């Protein structure tokens, strides 16, 4: 399907936008009027620029407040239209979007609206131009797609059709099934936008919170299936008004946009039962390893040692150590002692049932493939870059080939058995991109986005997991500002966290984050745990949570922070599925208290 994007959807000057969307593989653009007005190039030069980039200009928009007006206003509007037609001719585009009148002066009269749109279509026809009439969700009288279609049908002119915009349809709760009653050749254009499900004024929602398909809560594949069943053969065009995208890196947003359309084509193929355009998703089963880079490997090693890990190997050719306990594996990349980089998470190994297929899918969804500098004999690992720059390696499950690169001894058996989850930190403008990446590339299921109060800011977090619940990621938004905390951590699954906590408390070094007493006073009110259990949690500094239905229980504790990373130790009891988010505000405050005025994380 032809892929297009409205220039309003990405940041930058018009020429920057054209270059970025061409590079991301789009076939065409909708030129948003403001982008043209502020551009130093003439319409002819814009046309040439687009052409040289291989981009068509599929639509010019928006033409506002045209229909259902007084005769005096109509003459004025037709004069405006004539001018736009000439500009469009110079641009080389033959479709103009007219959105439904929002002015208080608009008349509530469908016959009048139809008559005037017919007049506009006749004028347009003289220039070889077609008019796509779109219902804005906040239109004065026309605010649903079926109403716009009734008027188009009434006007009955070959140069007048309708433009469907998924946001206006789904934000109003309209049933998209009605689309199938519109003949495909009268749907002149299709605009696609998703949005998070928010309870707010629809105009504000549309102008600030739209996002790419798959990043919000609308069923775009369902809507698109209805559109395609009409025989519509025009472009799929993204039209995204979003405050973050407006400021974000243009090239990145354009790639994110293209990824969303590729993933949407796959989803709609599923709905329609047609062949999938992509290598099928392969959900990873679990973590093969987490890799940390540090210039202070001794300190990190001491902390891992205290947690019961042993250094079981040294990479044959690289300054990389392997630390293990049970099936939990941590790689420590030794940085030069003078490296400017703080200790941080740099890579994750994902156990995949089919690593080559995982990598193929990641590539098809535009993930940057990482060059592997392999020494002879080293395990070939497929790797791609996640949105936050973390390297993702696709590894065999079981006894992994990569482990042969280490002259390793048998790992110790302790209470920690594996990595439970990894939390990754993203800049605020890459949060939606990250959620779509993990959902589409790895086939993970997104959980609800949650916001947690931090004494110096707000933490946004969204968990992603595989169907079996054996692989969990937490996507966090990194704080901006001087008092941002590291958002990265590795959570380790423990089968007897009480014993582990007792052992760690007895160590001479403080390796655990102290939890304020007030937390335990409140815990007593939240849960009826019994005196003895409550005292034990308080003494050991363990945090506690329980599923809402009272089913599963969660016990967890945190280590001190090294550089930008800390560890969490968790024990899930009775199938607890969450992440102890109820305790996160207390944890964040405790981390601030023990690391006052930590430097802001680098982006
Ligand atoms: O917000 C607007 O005004 C606006 C303009 C044109 C569109 O296609 C649209 O969906 C919204
Ligand atoms: Mg629109």
Coordinates of C-alpha atoms and ligand atoms in Angstrom, one line a residue:
X1 CA 0.0 0.0 0.0
X2 CA 1.1 3.5 -0.8
X3 CA 2.5 5.2 2.4
X4 CA 2.1 8.9 3.0
X5 CA 2.5 11.2 5.9
X6 CA 1.3 14.8 6.7
X7 CA 4.2 17.2 7.1
X8 CA 2.6 18.4 10.4
X9 CA 3.6 15.0 11.9
X10 CA 7.3 15.6 12.2
X11 CA 9.6 18.4 13.4
X12 CA 11.6 20.8 11.3
X13 CA 11.5 22.9 8.2
X14 CA 9.6 21.7 5.2
X15 CA 12.8 20.6 3.4
X16 CA 14.0 18.8 6.5
X17 CA 10.7 17.0 6.8
X18 CA 10.7 16.0 3.1
X19 CA 14.3 14.6 3.3
X20 CA 13.6 12.7 6.5
X21 CA 10.3 11.1 5.3
X22 CA 11.9 10.2 2.0
X23 CA 14.8 8.5 3.8
X24 CA 12.4 6.6 6.0
X25 CA 10.8 5.1 2.8
X26 CA 7.6 7.1 2.4
X27 CA 6.0 7.3 -1.0
X28 CA 4.3 10.7 -0.5
X29 CA 3.3 13.5 1.8
X30 CA 0.3 15.7 2.6
X31 CA 1.6 19.2 2.6
X32 CA 0.2 21.1 5.6
X33 CA -0.4 24.7 4.6
X34 CA 1.7 26.2 7.4
X35 CA 4.7 24.3 6.3
X36 CA 4.3 25.8 2.8
X37 CA 3.7 29.3 4.1
X38 CA 6.9 29.4 6.1
X39 CA 9.1 27.8 3.4
X40 CA 11.5 30.0 1.4
X41 CA 11.1 27.8 -1.6
X42 CA 8.5 28.5 -4.3
X43 CA 5.8 25.9 -4.8
X44 CA 7.6 24.8 -8.0
X45 CA 10.8 24.4 -6.1
X46 CA 9.0 22.4 -3.4
X47 CA 7.6 20.2 -6.1
X48 CA 11.0 19.6 -7.6
X49 CA 12.5 18.9 -4.2
X50 CA 9.8 16.3 -3.5
X51 CA 10.2 14.8 -6.9
X52 CA 14.0 14.5 -6.6
X53 CA 13.5 12.7 -3.3
X54 CA 11.0 10.3 -4.9
X55 CA 8.1 11.7 -3.0
X56 CA 4.6 12.4 -4.4
X57 CA 2.5 15.3 -3.0
X58 CA -0.8 13.5 -2.5
X59 CA -2.8 16.2 -0.7
X60 CA -2.8 19.8 0.3
X61 CA -4.6 20.8 3.5
X62 CA -6.5 22.1 5.3
X63 CA -9.1 24.3 3.7
X64 CA -11.3 25.5 6.5
X65 CA -14.8 26.8 7.2
X66 CA -16.0 26.6 3.6
X67 CA -19.4 25.1 3.6
X68 CA -22.9 26.0 4.9
X69 CA -22.3 29.7 4.9
X70 CA -24.2 32.9 3.9
X71 CA -24.0 33.9 0.1
X72 CA -21.6 36.8 0.9
X73 CA -19.3 34.4 2.8
X74 CA -19.5 31.9 0.0
X75 CA -18.2 34.3 -2.6
X76 CA -15.3 35.0 -0.4
X77 CA -14.6 31.3 0.2
X78 CA -14.7 30.5 -3.5
X79 CA -12.2 33.3 -4.1
X80 CA -9.9 31.8 -1.4
X81 CA -10.3 28.4 -3.0
X82 CA -9.3 29.7 -6.5
X83 CA -6.1 31.0 -5.0
X84 CA -5.4 27.6 -3.3
X85 CA -6.1 25.8 -6.5
X86 CA -3.4 27.8 -8.3
X87 CA -0.9 27.1 -5.5
X88 CA -1.8 23.4 -5.7
X89 CA -1.2 23.4 -9.5
X90 CA 2.2 24.9 -8.9
X91 CA 2.9 22.2 -6.2
X92 CA 1.7 19.5 -8.6
X93 CA -0.9 18.1 -6.3
X94 CA -4.5 17.5 -7.3
X95 CA -6.3 16.8 -4.0
X96 CA -7.5 19.3 -1.5
X97 CA -8.7 18.5 2.0
X98 CA -11.7 20.5 3.2
X99 CA -12.5 20.0 6.8
X100 CA -16.0 20.5 8.2
X101 CA -16.9 24.0 9.2
X102 CA -16.2 24.8 12.9
X103 CA -17.3 28.5 12.8
X104 CA -20.2 29.6 15.0
X105 CA -21.6 31.3 11.8
X106 CA -22.0 27.9 10.0
X107 CA -25.6 27.1 9.1
X108 CA -27.1 23.8 10.3
X109 CA -28.4 22.8 6.8
X110 CA -27.1 19.8 5.0
X111 CA -28.7 20.7 1.7
X112 CA -26.9 24.1 1.8
X113 CA -23.6 22.4 2.7
X114 CA -24.0 20.0 -0.2
X115 CA -24.9 22.6 -2.7
X116 CA -21.9 24.8 -1.8
X117 CA -19.5 21.8 -1.8
X118 CA -20.8 20.9 -5.2
X119 CA -20.0 24.4 -6.4
X120 CA -16.5 24.0 -5.0
X121 CA -16.1 20.7 -6.7
X122 CA -17.2 22.2 -10.0
X123 CA -14.6 24.9 -9.7
X124 CA -12.0 22.3 -8.6
X125 CA -12.8 20.2 -11.7
X126 CA -11.8 23.1 -13.9
X127 CA -8.3 22.8 -12.5
X128 CA -8.3 19.0 -12.5
X129 CA -8.5 19.0 -8.7
X130 CA -10.5 16.8 -6.4
X131 CA -12.0 17.7 -3.0
X132 CA -11.8 15.4 0.0
X133 CA -14.4 16.5 2.7
X134 CA -13.5 15.5 6.2
X135 CA -15.7 15.6 9.4
X136 CA -13.7 17.1 12.3
X137 CA -14.8 15.6 15.6
X138 CA -15.5 19.2 16.8
X139 CA -17.2 20.4 13.6
X140 CA -20.0 22.9 14.2
X141 CA -22.7 20.8 12.7
X142 CA -20.8 18.0 10.8
X143 CA -18.8 16.0 13.3
X144 CA -19.2 12.4 12.3
X145 CA -17.9 10.6 9.2
X146 CA -21.3 9.3 8.2
X147 CA -22.7 12.9 8.3
X148 CA -19.9 14.1 6.0
X149 CA -20.5 11.2 3.7
X150 CA -24.3 11.9 3.5
X151 CA -23.4 15.5 2.4
X152 CA -20.9 14.2 -0.2
X153 CA -23.5 11.8 -1.5
X154 CA -26.1 14.6 -1.6
X155 CA -23.7 16.9 -3.5
X156 CA -23.1 14.1 -6.0
X157 CA -20.1 15.4 -8.0
X158 CA -17.3 13.2 -9.3
X159 CA -14.7 15.6 -8.0
X160 CA -16.1 15.5 -4.4
X161 CA -15.4 12.6 -2.1
X162 CA -14.8 12.1 1.6
X163 CA -11.6 11.9 3.7
X164 CA -11.7 9.5 6.6
X165 CA -9.6 10.2 9.6
X166 CA -9.3 7.5 12.2
X167 CA -8.9 9.9 15.0
X168 CA -12.2 11.8 14.3
X169 CA -14.0 8.5 13.9
X170 CA -12.7 6.6 16.9
X171 CA -12.4 9.5 19.3
X172 CA -16.1 10.1 19.0
X173 CA -16.8 6.4 19.6
X174 CA -18.4 6.1 16.2
X175 CA -18.8 2.5 14.9
X176 CA -16.3 2.2 12.0
X177 CA -18.3 -0.6 10.6
X178 CA -20.4 2.0 8.8
X179 CA -17.4 2.8 6.5
X180 CA -18.3 -0.3 4.5
X181 CA -21.4 1.4 3.3
X182 CA -19.3 4.0 1.5
X183 CA -18.2 3.1 -2.1
X184 CA -14.4 2.8 -2.1
X185 CA -14.0 5.2 -4.9
X186 CA -15.8 7.9 -2.9
X187 CA -13.3 7.6 -0.1
X188 CA -10.8 10.0 -1.6
X189 CA -8.3 9.9 1.2
X190 CA -7.5 8.0 4.5
X191 CA -5.7 9.6 7.4
X192 CA -4.5 7.4 10.2
X193 CA -3.7 8.4 13.7
X194 CA -3.8 6.6 17.0
X195 CA -4.2 8.2 20.5
X196 CA -3.9 7.2 24.1
X197 CA -7.4 6.7 25.6
X198 CA -7.8 10.0 27.5
X199 CA -11.0 11.5 29.0
X200 CA -10.6 15.0 27.6
X201 CA -11.8 17.7 25.2
X202 CA -11.6 16.1 21.8
X203 CA -10.0 19.1 20.1
X204 CA -7.2 19.3 22.7
X205 CA -6.8 15.5 22.5
X206 CA -6.5 15.7 18.7
X207 CA -4.1 18.6 18.5
X208 CA -1.7 17.4 21.2
X209 CA -1.9 13.7 21.9
X210 CA -2.3 11.9 18.6
X211 CA 0.4 9.2 18.0
X212 CA 1.4 6.6 15.4
X213 CA -0.7 3.5 15.0
X214 CA 0.1 0.9 17.6
X215 CA 1.2 3.6 20.2
X216 CA -2.2 4.4 21.5
X217 CA -5.4 2.6 22.4
X218 CA -7.5 2.7 19.1
X219 CA -8.1 -0.4 17.0
X220 CA -6.6 0.9 13.8
X221 CA -6.3 -2.5 12.2
X222 CA -10.0 -3.0 12.6
X223 CA -10.8 0.4 11.1
X224 CA -8.4 -0.1 8.2
X225 CA -9.9 -3.5 7.4
X226 CA -13.3 -1.8 7.0
X227 CA -11.8 0.8 4.7
X228 CA -10.0 -1.8 2.6
X229 CA -13.1 -3.9 2.2
X230 CA -14.7 -0.9 0.4
X231 CA -12.1 -1.3 -2.3
X232 CA -10.2 1.9 -1.2
X233 CA -6.9 1.9 -3.0
X234 CA -5.5 5.3 -2.0
X235 CA -2.6 5.9 0.4
X236 CA -2.4 5.1 4.1
X237 CA -1.5 8.6 5.4
X238 CA -0.3 9.4 8.9
X239 CA -1.6 12.7 10.2
X240 CA -0.2 13.2 13.7
X241 CA -0.5 16.3 15.8
X242 CA 1.7 15.5 18.8
X243 CA 3.6 17.9 21.1
X244 CA 6.6 15.5 21.5
X245 CA 7.0 14.7 17.8
X246 CA 7.0 18.4 17.0
X247 CA 10.2 18.7 19.0
X248 CA 11.8 15.3 18.5
X249 CA 14.5 14.3 16.1
X250 CA 12.9 14.4 12.6
X251 CA 14.7 11.4 11.2
X252 CA 13.9 9.2 14.2
X253 CA 10.2 10.2 14.1
X254 CA 10.0 9.5 10.4
X255 CA 11.4 6.0 11.0
X256 CA 9.1 5.4 13.9
X257 CA 6.2 6.5 11.6
X258 CA 7.2 4.1 8.9
X259 CA 7.6 1.2 11.5
X260 CA 4.1 1.9 12.7
X261 CA 2.7 1.6 9.1
X262 CA 4.6 -1.6 8.4
X263 CA 3.3 -3.1 11.7
X264 CA -0.2 -1.9 10.8
X265 CA -0.1 -3.6 7.4
X266 CA 0.7 -6.8 9.3
X267 CA -2.1 -6.4 11.7
X268 CA -4.6 -5.6 9.0
X269 CA -3.5 -8.7 7.1
X270 CA -4.3 -10.7 10.2
X271 CA -7.8 -9.2 10.4
X272 CA -8.5 -9.8 6.7
X273 CA -6.9 -13.2 6.7
X274 CA -4.5 -12.3 3.9
X275 CA -0.8 -13.1 3.8
X276 CA 1.5 -11.4 6.2
X277 CA 4.0 -9.0 4.7
X278 CA 6.6 -9.6 7.6
X279 CA 8.6 -12.4 9.0
X280 CA 6.4 -13.7 11.9
X281 CA 7.0 -12.4 15.4
X282 CA 9.1 -14.5 17.6
X283 CA 8.6 -13.7 21.3
X284 CA 11.8 -14.1 23.4
X285 CA 11.4 -16.6 26.2
X286 CA 13.7 -14.9 28.7
X287 CA 16.9 -13.2 29.4
X288 CA 20.2 -14.8 28.4
X289 CA 22.2 -12.0 30.0
X290 CA 22.4 -8.4 30.9
X291 CA 25.6 -6.5 30.1
X292 CA 26.9 -3.5 32.1
X293 CA 29.7 -1.3 31.1
X294 CA 31.7 0.2 34.0
X295 CA 35.1 1.8 34.6
X296 CA 34.8 0.5 38.2
X297 CA 34.5 -3.2 37.7
X298 CA 35.9 -3.9 41.2
X299 CA 33.0 -2.0 42.9
X300 CA 30.4 -3.7 40.6
X301 CA 32.1 -7.1 41.2
X302 CA 31.9 -6.6 45.0
X303 CA 28.2 -5.8 44.8
X304 CA 27.5 -8.8 42.6
X305 CA 29.6 -10.9 44.9
X306 CA 27.6 -9.8 47.9
X307 CA 24.4 -10.8 46.0
X308 CA 25.8 -14.3 45.6
X309 CA 27.1 -14.1 42.1
X310 CA 30.5 -15.5 41.2
X311 CA 32.8 -14.5 38.5
X312 CA 32.7 -17.6 36.3
X313 CA 34.5 -16.5 33.3
X314 CA 36.6 -14.0 31.3
X315 CA 35.9 -13.4 27.6
X316 CA 38.7 -14.9 25.5
X317 CA 39.4 -11.8 23.5
X318 CA 37.6 -8.9 25.1
X319 CA 37.8 -7.1 28.5
X320 CA 34.5 -8.7 29.5
X321 CA 33.8 -10.7 32.7
X322 CA 30.9 -13.1 33.2
X323 CA 29.2 -13.3 36.5
X324 CA 26.6 -15.9 37.3
X325 CA 24.3 -17.3 39.8
X326 CA 21.8 -20.1 38.7
X327 CA 20.6 -18.9 35.3
X328 CA 21.1 -15.2 36.1
X329 CA 24.0 -14.0 34.0
X330 CA 25.6 -10.5 34.1
X331 CA 28.4 -9.4 31.8
X332 CA 30.7 -6.7 33.0
X333 CA 32.4 -4.7 30.3
X334 CA 35.5 -3.1 31.6
X335 CA 35.8 0.5 30.4
X336 CA 39.0 2.4 30.6
X337 CA 39.4 3.9 34.1
X338 CA 39.3 7.3 32.6
X339 CA 36.3 6.7 30.4
X340 CA 33.7 9.5 30.9
X341 CA 30.9 7.0 30.9
X342 CA 29.2 6.1 34.2
X343 CA 28.3 2.5 34.9
X344 CA 25.3 1.7 32.7
X345 CA 23.3 -1.1 31.1
X346 CA 24.6 -1.5 27.5
X347 CA 23.2 -4.7 26.2
X348 CA 20.6 -7.4 26.9
X349 CA 20.7 -10.9 25.6
X350 CA 17.3 -12.3 24.8
X351 CA 16.7 -16.0 24.5
X352 CA 14.9 -16.6 21.2
X353 CA 13.4 -19.8 19.9
X354 CA 14.7 -18.7 16.5
X355 CA 17.4 -16.0 16.7
X356 CA 17.8 -15.6 13.0
X357 CA 14.1 -15.0 12.5
X358 CA 14.0 -12.6 15.4
X359 CA 16.8 -10.6 13.7
X360 CA 15.1 -10.7 10.3
X361 CA 11.9 -9.4 11.8
X362 CA 13.7 -6.6 13.6
X363 CA 15.4 -5.6 10.3
X364 CA 12.1 -5.7 8.5
X365 CA 10.8 -3.3 11.1
X366 CA 13.7 -0.9 10.5
X367 CA 15.7 -1.7 13.6
X368 CA 19.4 -0.7 13.2
X369 CA 21.4 -3.8 12.8
X370 CA 24.6 -3.7 14.8
X371 CA 27.9 -4.7 13.3
X372 CA 29.6 -7.4 15.2
X373 CA 33.3 -7.2 15.6
X374 CA 33.9 -10.9 16.0
X375 CA 37.2 -12.6 16.7
X376 CA 37.6 -15.9 14.9
X377 CA 35.7 -18.7 16.7
X378 CA 33.4 -16.4 18.6
X379 CA 29.7 -17.1 18.6
X380 CA 27.8 -15.2 15.9
X381 CA 25.2 -13.2 17.7
X382 CA 22.5 -11.3 15.8
X383 CA 22.1 -7.8 17.4
X384 CA 20.0 -4.7 16.8
X385 CA 19.8 -1.4 18.6
X386 CA 16.8 -0.7 20.8
X387 CA 15.4 2.8 20.8
X388 CA 17.4 3.8 23.9
X389 CA 20.6 2.5 22.3
X390 CA 20.7 -0.7 24.3
X391 CA 22.0 -3.5 22.2
X392 CA 19.7 -6.4 21.9
X393 CA 21.3 -9.8 21.2
X394 CA 19.1 -12.7 20.0
X395 CA 20.6 -15.8 21.6
X396 CA 19.8 -19.5 21.6
X397 CA 17.9 -20.7 24.6
X398 CA 19.4 -23.4 26.8
X399 CA 23.2 -23.7 27.0
X400 CA 24.0 -20.7 24.8
X401 CA 26.7 -20.7 22.2
X402 CA 28.0 -17.3 23.3
X403 CA 29.0 -18.8 26.7
X404 CA 31.6 -20.9 24.9
X405 CA 33.5 -17.6 24.4
X406 CA 34.2 -17.6 28.1
X407 CA 36.6 -19.9 29.8
X408 CA 33.9 -20.4 32.4
X409 CA 33.5 -22.5 35.5
X410 CA 30.2 -23.9 36.8
X411 CA 28.0 -21.1 38.2
X412 CA 27.2 -21.2 41.9
X413 CA 23.7 -22.1 43.0
X414 CA 22.1 -19.5 45.3
X415 CA 18.6 -18.2 45.9
X416 CA 18.8 -16.0 42.9
X417 CA 17.9 -18.1 39.8
X418 CA 17.4 -15.7 36.9
X419 CA 16.7 -12.2 35.7
X420 CA 13.1 -11.3 36.4
X421 CA 12.9 -8.1 34.5
X422 CA 15.0 -5.2 33.2
X423 CA 14.0 -1.6 33.4
X424 CA 15.2 0.7 30.6
X425 CA 15.4 4.4 30.6
X426 CA 14.2 6.6 27.7
X427 CA 14.3 10.3 27.0
X428 CA 10.7 11.7 27.3
X429 CA 10.4 12.0 23.5
X430 CA 11.2 8.4 22.8
X431 CA 8.6 6.7 25.0
X432 CA 6.0 6.0 22.4
X433 CA 8.6 4.9 20.0
X434 CA 10.0 2.4 22.5
X435 CA 6.6 0.9 23.3
X436 CA 5.9 0.4 19.6
X437 CA 9.3 -1.0 19.1
X438 CA 9.0 -3.7 21.7
X439 CA 5.4 -4.5 20.7
X440 CA 6.1 -4.8 17.0
X441 CA 9.6 -6.1 16.9
X442 CA 9.5 -8.5 19.8
X443 CA 5.8 -9.1 19.8
X444 CA 5.5 -8.1 23.5
X445 CA 2.3 -7.1 25.1
X446 CA 2.2 -3.6 26.5
X447 CA 0.7 -3.1 29.9
X448 CA -0.9 0.2 31.0
X449 CA 1.2 3.3 31.2
X450 CA 1.5 4.4 34.8
X451 CA 2.7 7.6 36.3
X452 CA 4.5 7.7 39.7
X453 CA 5.3 10.7 41.8
X454 CA 9.0 11.4 42.4
X455 CA 10.0 14.1 44.9
X456 CA 11.7 16.0 42.0
X457 CA 9.6 15.0 39.0
X458 CA 7.3 12.3 37.6
X459 CA 8.2 8.9 36.5
X460 CA 6.3 7.4 33.6
X461 CA 6.6 3.7 33.2
X462 CA 5.1 1.1 31.0
X463 CA 5.7 -2.7 31.3
X464 CA 5.9 -5.0 28.4
X465 CA 5.8 -8.8 28.7
X466 CA 5.7 -12.0 26.6
X467 CA 2.5 -14.1 26.7
X468 CA 4.1 -16.7 29.0
X469 CA 5.1 -14.0 31.5
X470 CA 8.7 -15.2 31.4
X471 CA 10.1 -12.0 29.8
X472 CA 9.3 -8.7 31.3
X473 CA 10.7 -5.2 30.5
X474 CA 9.8 -1.9 32.2
X475 CA 10.1 1.1 30.0
X476 CA 10.8 4.3 32.0
X477 CA 11.0 7.9 31.0
X478 CA 14.3 9.3 32.2
X479 CA 14.0 12.4 34.3
X480 CA 15.2 15.6 32.9
X481 CA 16.6 18.2 35.3
X482 CA 19.3 18.2 37.8
X483 CA 17.8 15.6 40.1
X484 CA 17.0 12.9 37.7
X485 CA 17.5 9.4 38.9
X486 CA 18.8 6.5 36.9
X487 CA 15.9 4.7 35.3
X488 CA 17.8 1.5 34.5
X489 CA 17.8 -1.5 36.7
X490 CA 18.1 -5.2 36.7
X491 CA 15.6 -7.2 38.8
X492 CA 16.8 -10.6 39.9
X493 CA 14.3 -13.4 40.8
X494 CA 15.0 -15.0 44.2
X495 CA 13.3 -18.0 45.7
X496 CA 14.0 -17.1 49.3
X497 CA 14.2 -13.3 49.5
X498 CA 13.9 -13.4 53.3
X499 CA 17.1 -15.5 53.6
X500 CA 18.8 -13.3 51.0
X501 CA 17.8 -10.1 52.9
X502 CA 19.0 -11.5 56.2
X503 CA 22.3 -12.3 54.7
X504 CA 22.7 -8.9 53.0
X505 CA 21.8 -7.0 56.2
X506 CA 24.5 -8.9 58.1
X507 CA 27.2 -7.7 55.7
X508 CA 29.6 -5.0 56.9
X509 CA 29.0 -2.9 53.7
X510 CA 25.7 -1.2 53.2
X511 CA 24.5 -2.8 49.9
X512 CA 20.8 -2.2 50.4
X513 CA 18.7 0.9 50.0
X514 CA 17.3 1.9 53.4
X515 CA 13.5 2.2 53.4
X516 CA 11.9 4.7 55.7
X517 CA 10.0 3.5 58.8
X518 CA 6.9 5.4 57.7
X519 CA 6.5 3.0 54.8
X520 CA 6.1 0.1 57.3
X521 CA 3.6 2.0 59.4
X522 CA 1.5 2.5 56.3
X523 CA 2.0 -1.1 55.1
X524 CA 0.4 -2.2 58.4
X525 CA -2.7 -0.2 57.3
X526 CA -2.7 -1.4 53.7
X527 CA -2.4 -5.2 54.4
X528 CA -3.3 -7.4 57.3
X529 CA 0.0 -9.2 57.4
X530 CA 0.1 -10.3 61.1
X531 CA 2.5 -8.8 63.6
X532 CA 5.4 -11.2 63.1
X533 CA 5.5 -11.0 59.3
X534 CA 5.2 -7.2 59.5
X535 CA 8.1 -7.0 61.9
X536 CA 10.2 -9.2 59.7
X537 CA 9.6 -7.0 56.6
X538 CA 10.5 -3.9 58.6
X539 CA 13.6 -5.4 60.1
X540 CA 14.9 -6.6 56.8
X541 CA 13.8 -3.5 54.8
X542 CA 11.7 -5.7 52.4
X543 CA 8.9 -4.0 50.4
X544 CA 5.6 -5.8 49.9
X545 CA 2.8 -5.8 47.4
X546 CA -0.2 -7.9 46.6
X547 CA -2.4 -8.4 43.6
X548 CA -5.7 -6.4 43.7
X549 CA -7.6 -9.7 43.9
X550 CA -5.5 -10.8 46.8
X551 CA -4.0 -13.6 44.8
X552 CA -0.2 -13.2 44.3
X553 CA 2.3 -11.6 46.6
X554 CA 5.5 -9.7 45.8
X555 CA 8.5 -9.1 48.0
X556 CA 11.3 -6.9 46.8
X557 CA 14.3 -4.9 47.9
X558 CA 16.8 -2.6 46.2
X559 CA 20.6 -2.3 46.2
X560 CA 22.5 0.9 46.3
X561 CA 23.1 2.5 43.0
X562 CA 26.4 2.2 41.1
X563 CA 26.7 4.8 38.4
X564 CA 23.4 4.7 36.6
X565 CA 22.4 1.2 37.6
X566 CA 21.0 -0.6 40.6
X567 CA 19.7 -4.1 41.2
X568 CA 16.3 -5.2 42.6
X569 CA 15.8 -8.5 44.1
X570 CA 12.3 -9.8 43.8
X571 CA 10.2 -12.8 44.9
X572 CA 6.9 -13.5 43.2
X573 CA 4.5 -15.7 45.1
X574 CA 1.3 -17.2 43.8
X575 CA 1.6 -15.8 40.3
X576 CA 2.0 -12.1 41.1
X577 CA 2.2 -10.3 37.7
X578 CA 3.0 -6.7 38.6
X579 CA 6.2 -4.8 39.4
X580 CA 5.4 -3.5 42.9
X581 CA 4.6 -0.1 41.4
X582 CA 2.7 0.9 44.5
X583 CA 6.0 1.1 46.3
X584 CA 7.8 3.0 43.6
X585 CA 7.3 6.5 45.1
X586 CA 8.9 5.4 48.3
X587 CA 11.7 3.7 46.5
X588 CA 12.4 6.9 44.5
X589 CA 12.3 9.1 47.5
X590 CA 14.7 6.7 49.3
X591 CA 17.1 6.8 46.4
X592 CA 17.0 10.6 46.3
X593 CA 17.7 10.6 50.1
X594 CA 20.7 8.3 49.7
X595 CA 22.1 10.0 46.6
X596 CA 21.3 13.7 47.0
X597 CA 21.6 15.9 43.8
X598 CA 22.8 13.0 41.6
X599 CA 23.9 14.3 38.2
X600 CA 21.3 14.2 35.4
X601 CA 21.6 11.1 33.3
X602 CA 23.1 11.7 29.9
X603 CA 20.6 11.3 27.1
Ligands
LIG1 O1 -7.0 20.1 14.0 C1 -7.3 20.5 12.9 O2 -7.6 21.6 12.6 C2 -7.3 19.5 11.7 C3 -7.0 19.9 10.4 C4 -7.0 19.0 9.4 C5 -7.2 17.6 9.7 O3 -7.2 16.7 8.7 C6 -7.5 17.2 11.0 O4 -7.7 15.9 11.2 C7 -7.5 18.1 12.0
LIG2 MG1 -7.5 14.7 9.5

